CSV table of C-alpha atoms in Angstrom, one decimal:
chain,number,residue,atom,x,y,z
A,226,MET,CA,-7.3,10.8,-5.6
A,227,SER,CA,-4.4,9.2,-6.1
A,228,LEU,CA,-0.6,10.1,-3.7
A,229,PRO,CA,0.8,11.6,-7.3
A,230,HIS,CA,-1.7,14.0,-7.6
A,231,ALA,CA,-2.5,14.4,-4.3
A,232,ILE,CA,0.7,16.4,-4.5
A,233,LEU,CA,1.0,17.4,-7.3
A,234,THR,CA,-2.2,20.1,-6.5
A,235,ALA,CA,0.3,20.6,-3.0
A,236,LEU,CA,3.0,21.7,-5.3
A,237,LEU,CA,1.2,23.8,-7.2
A,238,GLU,CA,-0.8,25.8,-4.7
A,239,LYS,CA,3.1,26.8,-3.3
A,240,PRO,CA,6.4,25.7,-3.7
A,241,SER,CA,7.7,23.0,-0.8
A,242,SER,CA,9.7,21.1,0.4
A,243,GLY,CA,9.0,17.7,1.9
A,244,LEU,CA,8.7,18.5,5.3
A,245,GLU,CA,6.7,21.5,4.1
A,246,LEU,CA,5.0,19.2,2.3
A,247,THR,CA,4.0,16.1,4.9
A,248,ARG,CA,2.7,19.4,7.4
A,249,ARG,CA,0.3,20.8,5.2
A,250,PHE,CA,-0.2,17.6,4.5
A,251,ASP,CA,-1.5,17.2,8.0
A,252,LYS,CA,-3.1,20.4,8.0
A,253,SER,CA,-4.7,20.3,5.1
A,254,ILE,CA,-4.5,16.7,2.2
A,255,GLY,CA,-4.6,14.8,5.2
A,256,TYR,CA,-7.2,15.1,6.5
A,257,PHE,CA,-9.5,13.2,3.3
A,258,TRP,CA,-5.5,11.3,1.8
A,259,SER,CA,-2.4,10.6,4.0
A,260,ALA,CA,0.4,9.9,3.5
A,261,THR,CA,3.5,9.1,5.6
A,262,HIS,CA,7.0,11.4,5.3
A,263,GLN,CA,8.5,8.8,3.9
A,264,GLN,CA,5.9,8.1,1.3
A,265,ILE,CA,5.6,12.3,0.1
A,266,TYR,CA,9.7,11.7,0.0
A,267,ARG,CA,8.9,8.8,-1.8
A,268,GLU,CA,6.3,10.2,-4.2
A,269,LEU,CA,8.5,13.6,-4.7
A,270,GLY,CA,11.6,11.2,-6.5
A,271,LYS,CA,9.3,9.5,-8.9
A,272,LEU,CA,7.3,12.7,-10.1
A,273,GLU,CA,11.0,14.2,-10.5
A,274,GLN,CA,12.1,11.5,-12.0
A,275,ARG,CA,9.4,11.4,-15.0
A,276,GLY,CA,9.4,15.4,-15.7
A,277,LEU,CA,6.5,16.3,-13.4
A,278,ILE,CA,8.3,18.4,-10.3
A,279,ARG,CA,11.5,19.9,-9.9
A,280,ALA,CA,14.3,21.0,-6.9
A,281,LEU,CA,13.9,25.4,-7.2
A,282,PRO,CA,17.8,26.3,-7.6
A,283,GLY,CA,18.8,26.9,-3.9
A,284,ALA,CA,20.2,30.7,-3.1
A,285,ALA,CA,23.4,29.1,-1.6
A,286,PRO,CA,23.6,25.1,-2.0
A,287,ALA,CA,24.8,23.9,1.3
A,288,ARG,CA,24.8,21.3,3.0
A,289,GLY,CA,21.6,18.5,4.2
A,290,GLN,CA,19.9,22.1,2.3
A,291,LYS,CA,15.9,21.0,1.9
A,292,LYS,CA,15.1,20.8,-1.5
A,293,ARG,CA,12.2,22.6,-3.0
A,294,TYR,CA,9.7,21.7,-5.5
A,295,GLU,CA,7.4,23.3,-8.0
A,296,VAL,CA,5.5,21.9,-10.4
A,297,LEU,CA,6.7,21.8,-14.0
A,298,PRO,CA,4.6,22.2,-17.2
A,299,ALA,CA,4.5,18.4,-17.4
A,300,GLY,CA,2.7,17.7,-14.5
A,301,ARG,CA,0.0,20.8,-14.5
A,302,ALA,CA,-0.9,18.8,-17.6
A,303,GLU,CA,-0.4,15.5,-15.9
A,304,LEU,CA,-2.7,16.9,-13.2
A,305,ALA,CA,-4.9,19.1,-15.4
A,306,GLN,CA,-5.9,15.2,-17.2
A,307,TRP,CA,-6.9,13.4,-14.1
A,308,ALA,CA,-9.5,15.9,-12.7
A,309,ALA,CA,-11.3,16.1,-16.2
A,310,ALA,CA,-11.4,12.5,-15.9
A,311,GLY,CA,-14.2,10.6,-14.7
A,312,GLN,CA,-14.1,8.0,-11.7
A,313,ASP,CA,-16.8,6.3,-10.5
A,314,PRO,CA,-17.3,6.0,-6.4
A,315,LYS,CA,-15.2,3.6,-4.8
A,316,PRO,CA,-17.2,1.0,-2.0
A,317,MET,CA,-17.5,2.0,1.7
A,318,ARG,CA,-14.9,-0.4,3.3
A,319,ASP,CA,-15.4,0.5,6.7
A,320,PRO,CA,-14.6,-1.8,9.4
A,321,LEU,CA,-16.9,-0.7,12.1
A,322,LEU,CA,-19.6,-1.9,10.1
A,323,VAL,CA,-18.4,-5.8,9.8
A,324,ARG,CA,-18.8,-5.7,13.3
A,325,MET,CA,-21.8,-4.8,13.3
A,326,ARG,CA,-22.6,-7.0,11.2
A,327,ALA,CA,-21.0,-9.8,13.5
A,328,ALA,CA,-22.3,-8.6,15.8
A,329,ALA,CA,-26.3,-9.2,14.9
A,330,VAL,CA,-24.8,-12.2,14.3
A,331,ILE,CA,-22.7,-13.7,17.5
A,332,GLY,CA,-23.9,-10.7,20.0
A,333,THR,CA,-23.3,-7.0,20.8
A,334,GLY,CA,-21.3,-7.5,23.7
A,335,GLY,CA,-18.4,-4.9,23.4
A,336,LEU,CA,-20.1,-3.1,20.4
A,337,ARG,CA,-21.6,-0.1,22.7
A,338,ALA,CA,-17.7,1.1,24.3
A,339,GLU,CA,-16.5,1.3,20.0
A,340,LEU,CA,-19.7,2.5,18.9
A,341,GLU,CA,-19.5,5.4,21.2
A,342,ARG,CA,-15.4,5.9,21.0
A,343,HIS,CA,-16.1,6.1,17.3
A,344,LEU,CA,-19.1,8.9,17.8
A,345,ALA,CA,-16.5,10.8,20.0
A,346,LEU,CA,-13.4,10.4,17.4
A,347,HIS,CA,-16.1,11.8,14.7
A,348,ARG,CA,-17.7,14.7,17.2
A,349,ALA,CA,-13.9,15.5,17.4
A,350,GLN,CA,-13.3,15.5,14.1
A,351,LEU,CA,-16.3,17.9,13.2
A,352,ALA,CA,-14.7,20.2,15.5
A,353,THR,CA,-11.3,20.5,14.0
A,354,TYR,CA,-13.0,21.4,10.6
A,355,SER,CA,-15.1,24.0,11.8
A,356,GLY,CA,-12.7,25.7,13.4
A,357,ILE,CA,-11.1,25.8,10.3
A,358,GLU,CA,-14.5,27.3,8.5
A,359,SER,CA,-14.3,29.7,11.3
A,360,LYS,CA,-11.0,31.3,10.8
A,361,ASP,CA,-10.8,30.8,7.0
A,362,PHE,CA,-14.3,31.5,5.5
A,363,PRO,CA,-15.7,33.3,8.5
A,364,PRO,CA,-19.4,34.4,7.0
A,365,GLY,CA,-18.7,38.3,5.4
A,366,ARG,CA,-15.3,37.8,4.4
A,367,ASN,CA,-13.3,39.9,2.7
A,368,GLY,CA,-15.9,42.3,3.3
A,369,GLU,CA,-18.1,40.9,0.6
A,370,ASN,CA,-22.0,42.0,0.7
A,371,GLN,CA,-24.4,39.4,0.3
A,372,ASP,CA,-23.7,38.6,-2.6
A,373,GLY,CA,-20.3,37.6,-2.6
A,374,GLU,CA,-19.0,41.1,-4.3
A,375,ASN,CA,-17.3,43.4,-3.7
A,376,GLY,CA,-19.2,46.5,-5.8
A,377,HIS,CA,-16.8,45.5,-9.2
A,378,GLY,CA,-18.8,42.7,-10.0
A,379,GLU,CA,-16.0,41.0,-8.8
A,380,ASP,CA,-15.7,37.4,-7.1
A,381,ARG,CA,-13.3,38.6,-3.7
A,382,ASN,CA,-12.9,34.9,-2.8
A,383,GLY,CA,-12.6,33.6,-6.3
A,384,GLU,CA,-13.6,29.9,-7.7
A,385,GLN,CA,-10.3,28.4,-5.2
A,386,ASP,CA,-11.6,29.8,-2.1
A,387,ARG,CA,-14.7,28.3,-3.3
A,388,LEU,CA,-13.7,25.3,-3.8
A,389,ARG,CA,-11.8,24.8,-0.7
A,390,HIS,CA,-14.6,26.1,1.2
A,391,LEU,CA,-16.7,23.1,-0.4
A,392,VAL,CA,-14.1,20.9,-0.1
A,393,LEU,CA,-14.0,21.5,3.4
A,394,ARG,CA,-17.9,21.9,3.9
A,395,GLY,CA,-17.8,18.6,2.4
A,396,GLY,CA,-15.4,16.6,5.3
A,397,ILE,CA,-18.1,18.8,7.9
A,398,GLU,CA,-21.4,17.0,6.5
A,399,LEU,CA,-19.5,14.2,6.6
A,400,GLU,CA,-19.1,14.0,10.5
A,401,SER,CA,-22.5,15.2,10.8
A,402,PHE,CA,-23.8,12.0,8.7
A,403,TRP,CA,-21.8,9.6,11.0
A,404,ILE,CA,-22.6,11.3,14.4
A,405,GLY,CA,-26.5,11.6,13.5
A,406,TRP,CA,-26.4,7.5,12.3
A,407,LEU,CA,-24.0,6.4,15.1
A,408,THR,CA,-26.1,8.7,18.2
A,409,GLU,CA,-29.1,6.5,16.0
A,410,ALA,CA,-27.1,2.8,16.0
A,411,LEU,CA,-26.1,3.7,19.7
A,412,ASP,CA,-30.3,4.4,20.3
A,413,ALA,CA,-31.1,1.1,18.5
A,414,LEU,CA,-28.1,-1.1,20.3
A,415,GLY,CA,-30.2,0.3,24.3
A,416,GLU,CA,-27.9,0.0,26.8
A,417,GLU,CA,-25.6,-2.6,27.1
A,418,PRO,CA,-26.8,-5.8,29.7
A,419,PRO,CA,-24.3,-5.5,32.8
A,420,GLY,CA,-20.9,-8.1,32.5
A,421,ALA,CA,-20.8,-8.6,28.6
């Protein structure tokens, strides 16, 4: 994934200013593709130069007014082409796993505290994701019947909501995996010797 495609996705969901995009990244896309305020603004400029987005005309031009951007047809086409293209999974690069391999060679002093810290972080992230799921995707949302239809053969959640929920479920499952794996690693490590 790349930042330009994440920005195009966010702007297609809702035209936004750079500041609004930064806030939205902090609350959604940023959970799996983070970017700083500066990176977002820099990328907005590049996307505008490439003719993929444009700044919306302001109601009353004023100094310091925030530019709001929308995706142009060329940007939608770029995103559609990228979304349909194949890409192999990225190899995992996690420093914690390298630390564990190093501990196997030099000893486990201090490793338990790092594993416990990671476990706490993953538990907190799981709680965040679960809270989002409860708020945004509660069971029986919109008065659906059990097969997800409203009685007229129409799915009330729609494809967009189903896909957003699947992304969130992926995050929940990933955090659940890490919690289980870290718990297993701590059990296998045993108690840390005093003075380690």
